[in-house]
Short mmCIF file of C-alpha atoms in Angstrom, two decimals:
data_model
loop_
_atom_site.label_atom_id
_atom_site.label_comp_id
_atom_site.label_asym_id
_atom_site.label_seq_id
_atom_site.Cartn_x
_atom_site.Cartn_y
_atom_site.Cartn_z
CA MET I 1 0.00 0.00 0.00
CA ALA I 2 1.53 3.23 -1.17
CA SER I 3 -0.54 5.44 1.09
CA GLY I 4 -2.69 4.82 4.14
CA LEU I 5 -5.40 6.86 2.44
CA GLU I 6 -6.08 4.06 -0.05
CA ALA I 7 -7.90 2.20 2.72
CA TYR I 8 -10.26 5.18 3.26
CA ILE I 9 -11.53 5.31 -0.34
CA ASN I 10 -15.35 5.14 -0.55
CA HIS I 11 -15.57 5.52 3.23
CA THR I 12 -16.85 8.47 5.22
CA VAL I 13 -14.02 10.71 6.39
CA SER I 14 -13.67 13.88 8.39
CA ILE I 15 -11.22 16.43 7.02
CA ILE I 16 -9.94 19.23 9.20
CA THR I 17 -8.54 22.00 7.06
CA ALA I 18 -5.79 24.48 7.83
CA ASP I 19 -8.39 27.20 8.42
CA GLY I 20 -9.99 25.08 11.17
CA ARG I 21 -13.08 23.89 9.30
CA ASN I 22 -14.40 20.34 9.48
CA PHE I 23 -15.67 18.68 6.31
CA ILE I 24 -17.41 15.29 6.39
CA GLY I 25 -17.95 13.29 3.21
CA THR I 26 -17.12 10.21 1.15
CA LEU I 27 -13.50 10.04 0.05
CA LYS I 28 -13.61 9.36 -3.70
CA GLY I 29 -9.98 9.90 -4.57
CA PHE I 30 -6.68 11.58 -3.78
CA ASP I 31 -3.31 12.19 -5.41
CA GLN I 32 0.36 12.49 -4.37
CA THR I 33 -0.11 16.02 -3.01
CA ILE I 34 -3.16 14.86 -0.98
CA ASN I 35 -5.59 16.84 -3.08
CA VAL I 36 -8.80 15.05 -2.20
CA ILE I 37 -12.19 14.40 -3.80
CA LEU I 38 -14.95 14.54 -1.20
CA ASP I 39 -18.44 13.50 -2.36
CA GLU I 40 -21.76 14.26 -0.65
CA SER I 41 -19.89 16.47 1.75
CA HIS I 42 -21.16 18.71 4.50
CA GLU I 43 -19.48 21.07 6.90
CA ARG I 44 -19.95 20.82 10.66
CA VAL I 45 -19.84 24.18 12.35
CA PHE I 46 -19.17 24.00 16.09
CA SER I 47 -20.45 26.63 18.48
CA THR I 48 -20.57 27.07 22.26
CA THR I 49 -24.04 28.63 22.24
CA SER I 50 -26.00 26.21 20.01
CA GLY I 51 -25.58 22.66 18.74
CA ILE I 52 -23.43 21.62 15.79
CA GLU I 53 -24.78 23.08 12.57
CA GLN I 54 -24.48 20.94 9.42
CA ILE I 55 -24.18 22.72 6.08
CA VAL I 56 -24.73 20.57 3.00
CA LEU I 57 -22.09 21.28 0.35
CA GLY I 58 -21.94 18.43 -2.18
CA LEU I 59 -18.96 17.53 -4.35
CA HIS I 60 -15.63 19.10 -3.38
CA ILE I 61 -11.99 19.03 -4.42
CA ILE I 62 -9.94 20.08 -1.42
CA ARG I 63 -6.37 21.10 -2.14
CA GLY I 64 -3.73 19.15 -0.22
CA ASP I 65 -1.98 22.32 1.02
CA ASN I 66 -5.09 23.14 3.00
CA ILE I 67 -5.58 19.76 4.68
CA ALA I 68 -4.40 19.22 8.25
CA VAL I 69 -6.05 15.92 9.24
CA ILE I 70 -8.04 13.19 7.49
CA GLY I 71 -9.83 10.78 9.81
CA LEU I 72 -11.99 7.74 9.15
CA ILE I 73 -15.57 8.06 10.45
CA ASP I 74 -17.44 5.04 11.80
CA ASP I 75 -20.88 5.56 10.19
CA GLN I 76 -22.65 3.58 12.93
CA ILE I 77 -21.23 5.65 15.77
CA ASP I 78 -21.62 8.88 13.80
CA SER I 79 -25.33 8.27 13.12
CA ARG I 80 -25.88 7.82 16.87
CA LEU I 81 -24.52 11.31 17.65
CA ASP I 82 -27.04 13.92 18.66
CA LEU I 83 -25.33 16.80 16.87
CA GLY I 84 -28.02 19.30 17.92
CA ASN I 85 -26.98 18.88 21.55
CA ILE I 86 -23.21 18.84 21.15
CA ARG I 87 -21.50 22.15 21.90
CA GLY I 88 -17.89 22.94 21.34
CA GLU I 89 -15.54 25.75 20.55
CA PRO I 90 -14.77 26.10 16.87
CA LEU I 91 -11.18 25.28 15.91
CA GLY I 92 -8.85 28.11 15.03
CA PRO I 93 -6.64 28.14 11.96
CA VAL I 94 -3.31 26.28 11.91
CA VAL I 95 -0.58 28.45 13.42
CA HIS I 96 2.79 28.21 11.66
CA MET Z 1 -10.18 8.68 -9.20
CA LEU Z 2 -7.70 11.56 -9.26
CA PRO Z 3 -8.79 15.05 -8.18
CA LEU Z 4 -7.28 16.62 -11.29
CA THR Z 5 -9.13 14.14 -13.52
CA LEU Z 6 -12.36 15.24 -11.88
CA LEU Z 7 -11.40 18.87 -12.37
CA LYS Z 8 -10.68 18.29 -16.05
CA THR Z 9 -14.07 16.61 -16.42
CA ALA Z 10 -15.67 19.67 -14.84
CA GLN Z 11 -14.58 21.88 -17.75
CA SER Z 12 -17.44 24.12 -18.98
CA HIS Z 13 -19.34 23.51 -15.72
CA PRO Z 14 -20.03 26.20 -13.14
CA MET Z 15 -18.00 26.04 -9.94
CA LEU Z 16 -17.07 27.87 -6.78
CA VAL Z 17 -13.39 28.32 -5.99
CA GLU Z 18 -12.29 29.47 -2.56
CA LEU Z 19 -8.80 30.86 -2.29
CA LYS Z 20 -6.53 30.61 0.73
CA ASN Z 21 -7.15 34.32 1.40
CA GLY Z 22 -10.91 33.62 1.77
CA GLU Z 23 -12.02 35.23 -1.50
CA THR Z 24 -14.39 33.11 -3.58
CA TYR Z 25 -14.69 33.02 -7.34
CA ASN Z 26 -17.88 31.76 -8.99
CA GLY Z 27 -17.60 31.03 -12.70
CA HIS Z 28 -17.50 28.46 -15.47
CA LEU Z 29 -14.30 26.46 -15.79
CA VAL Z 30 -12.65 27.04 -19.16
CA SER Z 31 -9.44 25.08 -18.65
CA CYS Z 32 -7.09 23.69 -16.02
CA ASP Z 33 -3.61 22.18 -15.92
CA SER Z 34 -1.70 19.69 -13.79
CA TRP Z 35 -0.81 22.44 -11.26
CA MET Z 36 -4.52 23.18 -10.74
CA ASN Z 37 -4.06 26.59 -12.37
CA ILE Z 38 -7.51 27.41 -13.71
CA ASN Z 39 -9.18 29.67 -16.22
CA LEU Z 40 -12.71 30.88 -15.35
CA ARG Z 41 -15.33 32.68 -17.48
CA ASP Z 42 -18.20 34.96 -16.36
CA VAL Z 43 -16.81 35.31 -12.85
CA ILE Z 44 -18.22 36.84 -9.71
CA CYS Z 45 -15.56 37.45 -7.07
CA THR Z 46 -16.68 37.75 -3.46
CA SER Z 47 -14.53 39.30 -0.75
CA LYS Z 48 -13.52 37.33 2.35
CA ASP Z 49 -16.23 38.95 4.50
CA GLY Z 50 -18.83 38.27 1.77
CA ASP Z 51 -20.13 41.84 1.45
CA ARG Z 52 -18.25 43.07 -1.64
CA PHE Z 53 -18.60 41.66 -5.14
CA TRP Z 54 -16.81 42.11 -8.44
CA ARG Z 55 -17.97 40.90 -11.84
CA MET Z 56 -15.33 40.05 -14.41
CA PRO Z 57 -15.62 38.39 -17.84
CA GLU Z 58 -12.71 36.03 -17.15
CA CYS Z 59 -9.86 35.35 -14.76
CA TYR Z 60 -6.87 33.07 -14.27
CA VAL Z 61 -6.19 31.57 -10.83
CA ARG Z 62 -2.84 30.14 -9.77
CA GLY Z 63 -3.40 26.61 -8.44
CA SER Z 64 -1.29 27.08 -5.33
CA THR Z 65 -3.62 29.85 -4.04
CA ILE Z 66 -6.69 27.58 -4.06
CA LYS Z 67 -8.19 26.23 -0.83
CA TYR Z 68 -10.96 24.15 -2.39
CA LEU Z 69 -13.27 23.89 -5.39
CA ARG Z 70 -16.96 23.15 -5.20
CA ILE Z 71 -18.20 21.29 -8.28
CA PRO Z 72 -21.71 20.25 -9.44
CA ASP Z 73 -22.61 16.78 -8.09
CA GLU Z 74 -23.30 15.25 -11.51
CA VAL Z 75 -19.68 15.77 -12.68
CA ILE Z 76 -18.40 12.79 -10.67
CA ASP Z 77 -20.64 10.44 -12.68
CA MET Z 78 -19.28 11.88 -15.92
CA VAL Z 79 -15.73 10.92 -14.88
CA LYS Z 80 -16.83 7.31 -14.54
CA ASP Z 81 -18.16 7.44 -18.12
CA ASP Z 82 -14.92 9.00 -19.34
CA ALA Z 83 -12.75 6.46 -17.54
CA GLN Z 84 -14.79 3.54 -18.83
CA ALA Z 85 -14.64 4.87 -22.37
CA LYS Z 86 -10.88 5.28 -22.02
CA THR Z 87 -10.30 1.75 -20.69
CA ARG Z 88 -12.53 0.42 -23.48
CA ASN Z 89 -10.44 2.28 -26.05
CA ARG Z 90 -7.24 1.13 -24.41
CA SER Z 91 -8.26 -2.55 -24.54
CA GLU Z 92 -9.25 -2.11 -28.19
CA ILE Z 93 -5.89 -0.53 -28.93
CA ASN Z 94 -4.13 -3.38 -27.13
CA LYS Z 95 -6.10 -5.94 -29.14
CA ALA Z 96 -5.17 -4.13 -32.31
CA ARG Z 97 -1.56 -4.01 -31.13
CA ILE Z 98 -1.48 -7.77 -30.50
CA SER Z 99 -2.88 -8.67 -33.93
CA GLY Z 100 -0.79 -5.93 -35.56
CA GLY Z 101 2.27 -7.19 -33.70
CA LEU Z 102 1.93 -10.66 -35.25
CA GLN Z 103 1.62 -9.12 -38.69
CA ASN Z 104 4.66 -7.01 -38.00
CA GLN Z 105 6.62 -10.10 -37.04
CA ASN Z 106 5.76 -11.65 -40.39
CA VAL Z 107 6.74 -8.49 -42.18
CA ARG Z 108 9.96 -8.37 -40.24
CA GLY Z 109 10.62 -12.02 -41.18
CA GLN Z 110 10.15 -11.20 -44.83
CA VAL Z 111 12.41 -8.20 -44.59
CA ARG Z 112 15.06 -10.27 -42.86
CA SER Z 113 15.02 -12.97 -45.53
CA ARG Z 114 15.15 -10.32 -48.24
CA TYR Z 115 18.11 -8.76 -46.47
CA LYS Z 116 19.82 -12.14 -46.22
CA ASN Z 117 19.42 -12.63 -49.96
CA GLY Z 118 20.78 -9.18 -50.51
CA GLN Z 119 23.82 -10.02 -48.41
CA GLN Z 120 24.36 -13.25 -50.25
CA ASN Z 121 24.06 -11.49 -53.57
CA GLY Z 122 26.49 -8.91 -52.40
CA ALA Z 123 28.90 -11.60 -51.30
CA LYS Z 124 28.65 -13.27 -54.67
CA ASN Z 125 29.39 -9.98 -56.34
CA VAL Z 126 32.47 -9.58 -54.23
CA LEU Z 127 33.62 -13.08 -55.11
CA ARG Z 128 33.01 -12.43 -58.77
CA GLY Z 129 35.00 -9.25 -58.70
CA GLN Z 130 37.56 -10.87 -56.32
CA THR Z 131 38.25 -7.43 -54.93
CA SER Z 132 38.38 -8.41 -51.27
CA ARG Z 133 40.74 -11.33 -51.61
CA PRO Z 134 44.44 -11.00 -51.00
CA LEU Z 135 46.44 -11.08 -54.19
CA SER Z 136 48.32 -14.21 -53.14
CA GLN Z 137 45.08 -16.19 -52.87
CA ILE Z 138 43.96 -15.01 -56.27
CA ALA Z 139 47.22 -16.17 -57.64
CA VAL Z 140 46.80 -19.59 -55.96
CA ASN Z 141 43.34 -19.94 -57.45
CA LYS Z 142 44.65 -19.07 -60.88
CA ASN Z 143 47.30 -21.74 -60.50
CA ARG Z 144 44.67 -24.31 -59.52
CA LYS Z 145 42.65 -23.58 -62.63
#
């Protein structure tokens, strides 16, 4: 296996970008610079005053430069989350 | 599927491009290259705070300044069609190559035999003219006759 990402293809992933946003979607492909295709994606916006807001976005190409973390999501556990009642501080951007 | 393949497939489709500085560009993709540099037509640029807008007939965006591109959902299905068509073509080409290769071998065989004959003829000519033989040998032959 050339890259650990191969195992995530066609699975739900969470991508945290350098500007601190969190994208969830199906990983459809990637290349050597970790540019990524994310299908049926949505953004989760965290806030301390109300629950997590989900914004539907659709098909995305995210540039590798802008990606900090890619994590595999367990669909079963994720569907059990009550996002409306989860509060949290939004992430800040990556500090260099 | 490679991200740049998807981007290439999205040519002529509308898209949203967000740059690292937070500006967004909405327009139709004209062309792109392997560095993700892109050419957009009929563009609306939106400032980072989202309250200022600029219309421009076209623009060119350096790939390295892009944060992400948002593409119409249906484009991903078009890549599958493209890829399938390509693999179909490739297998056809390979088939053609295999059958063509056998023919080529035959042709090469013919050429080789023709070349052999040519060499033999040439050798005969040399013998006839006796130009490449040392003089002493020629003399010996003459004596034998």
